[in-house]
mmCIF file with all atom_site columns, C-alpha atoms in Angstrom:
data_model
loop_
_atom_site.group_PDB
_atom_site.id
_atom_site.type_symbol
_atom_site.label_atom_id
_atom_site.label_alt_id
_atom_site.label_comp_id
_atom_site.label_asym_id
_atom_site.label_entity_id
_atom_site.label_seq_id
_atom_site.pdbx_PDB_ins_code
_atom_site.Cartn_x
_atom_site.Cartn_y
_atom_site.Cartn_z
_atom_site.occupancy
_atom_site.B_iso_or_equiv
_atom_site.pdbx_formal_charge
_atom_site.auth_seq_id
_atom_site.auth_comp_id
_atom_site.auth_asym_id
_atom_site.auth_atom_id
_atom_site.pdbx_PDB_model_num
ATOM 1  C CA . ASN A 1 1  ? 44.692 -81.379 -41.183 1.00 0.00 ? 46  ASN A CA 1
ATOM 2  C CA . ARG A 1 2  ? 46.969 -78.784 -42.522 1.00 0.00 ? 47  ARG A CA 1
ATOM 3  C CA . PHE A 1 3  ? 50.393 -78.907 -43.883 1.00 0.00 ? 48  PHE A CA 1
ATOM 4  C CA . GLY A 1 4  ? 52.969 -76.938 -46.255 1.00 0.00 ? 49  GLY A CA 1
ATOM 5  C CA . HIS A 1 5  ? 52.419 -73.893 -43.321 1.00 0.00 ? 50  HIS A CA 1
ATOM 6  C CA . THR A 1 6  ? 54.580 -72.188 -41.120 1.00 0.00 ? 51  THR A CA 1
ATOM 7  C CA . LEU A 1 7  ? 54.392 -71.709 -37.336 1.00 0.00 ? 52  LEU A CA 1
ATOM 8  C CA . THR A 1 8  ? 56.928 -69.419 -36.266 1.00 0.00 ? 53  THR A CA 1
ATOM 9  C CA . TYR A 1 9  ? 57.403 -68.548 -32.660 1.00 0.00 ? 54  TYR A CA 1
ATOM 10 C CA . ASN A 1 10 ? 58.779 -64.883 -31.482 1.00 0.00 ? 55  ASN A CA 1
ATOM 11 C CA . LYS A 1 11 ? 60.316 -65.188 -27.623 1.00 0.00 ? 56  LYS A CA 1
ATOM 12 C CA . LEU A 1 12 ? 59.913 -61.074 -27.409 1.00 0.00 ? 57  LEU A CA 1
ATOM 13 C CA . ILE A 1 13 ? 56.046 -61.272 -27.287 1.00 0.00 ? 58  ILE A CA 1
ATOM 14 C CA . ASN A 1 14 ? 55.796 -64.748 -26.581 1.00 0.00 ? 59  ASN A CA 1
ATOM 15 C CA . LYS A 1 15 ? 53.307 -65.290 -29.801 1.00 0.00 ? 60  LYS A CA 1
ATOM 16 C CA . ALA A 1 16 ? 53.585 -67.605 -32.753 1.00 0.00 ? 61  ALA A CA 1
ATOM 17 C CA . VAL A 1 17 ? 52.188 -66.926 -36.132 1.00 0.00 ? 62  VAL A CA 1
ATOM 18 C CA . LEU A 1 18 ? 50.596 -69.670 -38.427 1.00 0.00 ? 63  LEU A CA 1
ATOM 19 C CA . ILE A 1 19 ? 50.771 -68.724 -42.072 1.00 0.00 ? 64  ILE A CA 1
ATOM 20 C CA . GLY A 1 20 ? 48.807 -70.569 -45.070 1.00 0.00 ? 65  GLY A CA 1
ATOM 21 C CA . GLY A 1 21 ? 49.248 -74.035 -45.721 1.00 0.00 ? 66  GLY A CA 1
ATOM 22 C CA . CYS A 1 22 ? 46.835 -76.683 -47.601 1.00 0.00 ? 67  CYS A CA 1
ATOM 23 C CA . ASN A 1 23 ? 45.179 -79.997 -47.218 1.00 0.00 ? 68  ASN A CA 1
ATOM 24 C CA . LEU A 1 24 ? 44.330 -82.655 -49.830 1.00 0.00 ? 69  LEU A CA 1
ATOM 25 C CA . SER A 1 25 ? 41.444 -80.388 -51.065 1.00 0.00 ? 70  SER A CA 1
ATOM 26 C CA . LYS A 1 26 ? 42.267 -76.592 -50.540 1.00 0.00 ? 71  LYS A CA 1
ATOM 27 C CA . ILE A 1 27 ? 45.024 -74.235 -50.218 1.00 0.00 ? 72  ILE A CA 1
ATOM 28 C CA . PHE A 1 28 ? 44.524 -71.658 -47.294 1.00 0.00 ? 73  PHE A CA 1
ATOM 29 C CA . ASP A 1 29 ? 44.675 -68.164 -46.954 1.00 0.00 ? 74  ASP A CA 1
ATOM 30 C CA . ASP A 1 30 ? 44.834 -67.426 -43.775 1.00 0.00 ? 75  ASP A CA 1
ATOM 31 C CA . ILE A 1 31 ? 46.946 -65.982 -40.915 1.00 0.00 ? 76  ILE A CA 1
ATOM 32 C CA . TRP A 1 32 ? 46.683 -66.829 -37.204 1.00 0.00 ? 77  TRP A CA 1
ATOM 33 C CA . VAL A 1 33 ? 48.416 -65.635 -33.982 1.00 0.00 ? 78  VAL A CA 1
ATOM 34 C CA . LEU A 1 34 ? 48.648 -67.724 -31.024 1.00 0.00 ? 79  LEU A CA 1
ATOM 35 C CA . ASP A 1 35 ? 48.632 -65.822 -27.719 1.00 0.00 ? 80  ASP A CA 1
ATOM 36 C CA . LEU A 1 36 ? 50.577 -68.097 -25.657 1.00 0.00 ? 81  LEU A CA 1
ATOM 37 C CA . SER A 1 37 ? 50.059 -66.003 -22.421 1.00 0.00 ? 82  SER A CA 1
ATOM 38 C CA . ASN A 1 38 ? 46.396 -67.176 -22.574 1.00 0.00 ? 83  ASN A CA 1
ATOM 39 C CA . GLU A 1 39 ? 46.542 -70.006 -25.354 1.00 0.00 ? 84  GLU A CA 1
ATOM 40 C CA . GLU A 1 40 ? 44.161 -67.799 -27.561 1.00 0.00 ? 85  GLU A CA 1
ATOM 41 C CA . TRP A 1 41 ? 44.140 -68.193 -31.106 1.00 0.00 ? 86  TRP A CA 1
ATOM 42 C CA . ILE A 1 42 ? 43.126 -64.739 -32.931 1.00 0.00 ? 87  ILE A CA 1
ATOM 43 C CA . LYS A 1 43 ? 42.509 -64.764 -36.779 1.00 0.00 ? 88  LYS A CA 1
ATOM 44 C CA . ILE A 1 44 ? 44.550 -61.779 -38.608 1.00 0.00 ? 89  ILE A CA 1
ATOM 45 C CA . LYS A 1 45 ? 42.213 -59.855 -41.268 1.00 0.00 ? 90  LYS A CA 1
ATOM 46 C CA . SER A 1 46 ? 44.417 -57.997 -43.458 1.00 0.00 ? 91  SER A CA 1
ATOM 47 C CA . LYS A 1 47 ? 44.001 -54.277 -44.528 1.00 0.00 ? 92  LYS A CA 1
ATOM 48 C CA . ASN A 1 48 ? 46.326 -54.574 -47.639 1.00 0.00 ? 93  ASN A CA 1
ATOM 49 C CA . LYS A 1 49 ? 44.585 -56.084 -50.779 1.00 0.00 ? 94  LYS A CA 1
ATOM 50 C CA . ASN A 1 50 ? 48.041 -57.286 -51.879 1.00 0.00 ? 95  ASN A CA 1
ATOM 51 C CA . SER A 1 51 ? 48.764 -59.199 -48.774 1.00 0.00 ? 96  SER A CA 1
ATOM 52 C CA . LEU A 1 52 ? 49.452 -62.638 -49.039 1.00 0.00 ? 97  LEU A CA 1
ATOM 53 C CA . THR A 1 53 ? 46.926 -65.018 -49.924 1.00 0.00 ? 98  THR A CA 1
ATOM 54 C CA . CYS A 1 54 ? 46.802 -68.913 -50.567 1.00 0.00 ? 99  CYS A CA 1
ATOM 55 C CA . LEU A 1 55 ? 50.745 -69.273 -49.373 1.00 0.00 ? 100 LEU A CA 1
ATOM 56 C CA . PHE A 1 56 ? 52.206 -72.521 -49.025 1.00 0.00 ? 101 PHE A CA 1
ATOM 57 C CA . LEU A 1 57 ? 55.375 -74.558 -48.625 1.00 0.00 ? 102 LEU A CA 1
ATOM 58 C CA . HIS A 1 58 ? 56.971 -71.159 -47.790 1.00 0.00 ? 103 HIS A CA 1
ATOM 59 C CA . ALA A 1 59 ? 59.674 -70.316 -44.763 1.00 0.00 ? 104 ALA A CA 1
ATOM 60 C CA . ALA A 1 60 ? 59.149 -67.597 -42.293 1.00 0.00 ? 105 ALA A CA 1
ATOM 61 C CA . GLU A 1 61 ? 61.340 -66.209 -39.441 1.00 0.00 ? 106 GLU A CA 1
ATOM 62 C CA . PHE A 1 62 ? 61.120 -63.441 -37.155 1.00 0.00 ? 107 PHE A CA 1
ATOM 63 C CA . LEU A 1 63 ? 64.207 -60.810 -37.570 1.00 0.00 ? 108 LEU A CA 1
ATOM 64 C CA . PHE A 1 64 ? 66.720 -61.201 -34.628 1.00 0.00 ? 109 PHE A CA 1
ATOM 65 C CA . ASN A 1 65 ? 65.456 -59.089 -31.681 1.00 0.00 ? 110 ASN A CA 1
ATOM 66 C CA . SER A 1 66 ? 62.198 -58.147 -33.602 1.00 0.00 ? 111 SER A CA 1
ATOM 67 C CA . THR A 1 67 ? 58.455 -58.609 -34.272 1.00 0.00 ? 112 THR A CA 1
ATOM 68 C CA . GLU A 1 68 ? 59.023 -58.044 -37.965 1.00 0.00 ? 113 GLU A CA 1
ATOM 69 C CA . LEU A 1 69 ? 58.247 -61.479 -39.796 1.00 0.00 ? 114 LEU A CA 1
ATOM 70 C CA . LEU A 1 70 ? 60.145 -62.380 -43.025 1.00 0.00 ? 115 LEU A CA 1
ATOM 71 C CA . ILE A 1 71 ? 58.486 -64.860 -45.359 1.00 0.00 ? 116 ILE A CA 1
ATOM 72 C CA . ILE A 1 72 ? 60.503 -66.291 -48.236 1.00 0.00 ? 117 ILE A CA 1
ATOM 73 C CA . GLY A 1 73 ? 59.588 -68.574 -51.174 1.00 0.00 ? 118 GLY A CA 1
ATOM 74 C CA . GLY A 1 74 ? 56.739 -70.808 -51.260 1.00 0.00 ? 119 GLY A CA 1
ATOM 75 C CA . PHE A 1 75 ? 53.702 -70.917 -53.501 1.00 0.00 ? 120 PHE A CA 1
ATOM 76 C CA . ASN A 1 76 ? 50.283 -69.077 -54.147 1.00 0.00 ? 121 ASN A CA 1
ATOM 77 C CA . CYS A 1 77 ? 47.315 -69.990 -55.871 1.00 0.00 ? 122 CYS A CA 1
ATOM 78 C CA . ASN A 1 78 ? 48.892 -68.980 -59.100 1.00 0.00 ? 123 ASN A CA 1
ATOM 79 C CA . LYS A 1 79 ? 52.654 -69.098 -59.068 1.00 0.00 ? 124 LYS A CA 1
ATOM 80 C CA . PHE A 1 80 ? 55.868 -69.826 -57.434 1.00 0.00 ? 125 PHE A CA 1
ATOM 81 C CA . TYR A 1 81 ? 57.849 -67.454 -55.193 1.00 0.00 ? 126 TYR A CA 1
ATOM 82 C CA . ASP A 1 82 ? 61.713 -67.903 -55.058 1.00 0.00 ? 127 ASP A CA 1
#
């Protein structure tokens, strides 16, 4: 079970992005993409060492007519983002 995550759909590419969240024992530091054309989940591996980690209770939205994802607020393992 997972809560405090975001699952954001983009109709331009027919995919949804799941970011972070937590359960009663851990904070997740993962990003998944659901390709709705074939119902396949793909785990994203970041090449950026400063990428999001352990993010939960945040908000996410794709920019209008774009594939760029905006993430606002939330907590990570160490601090609160506002």
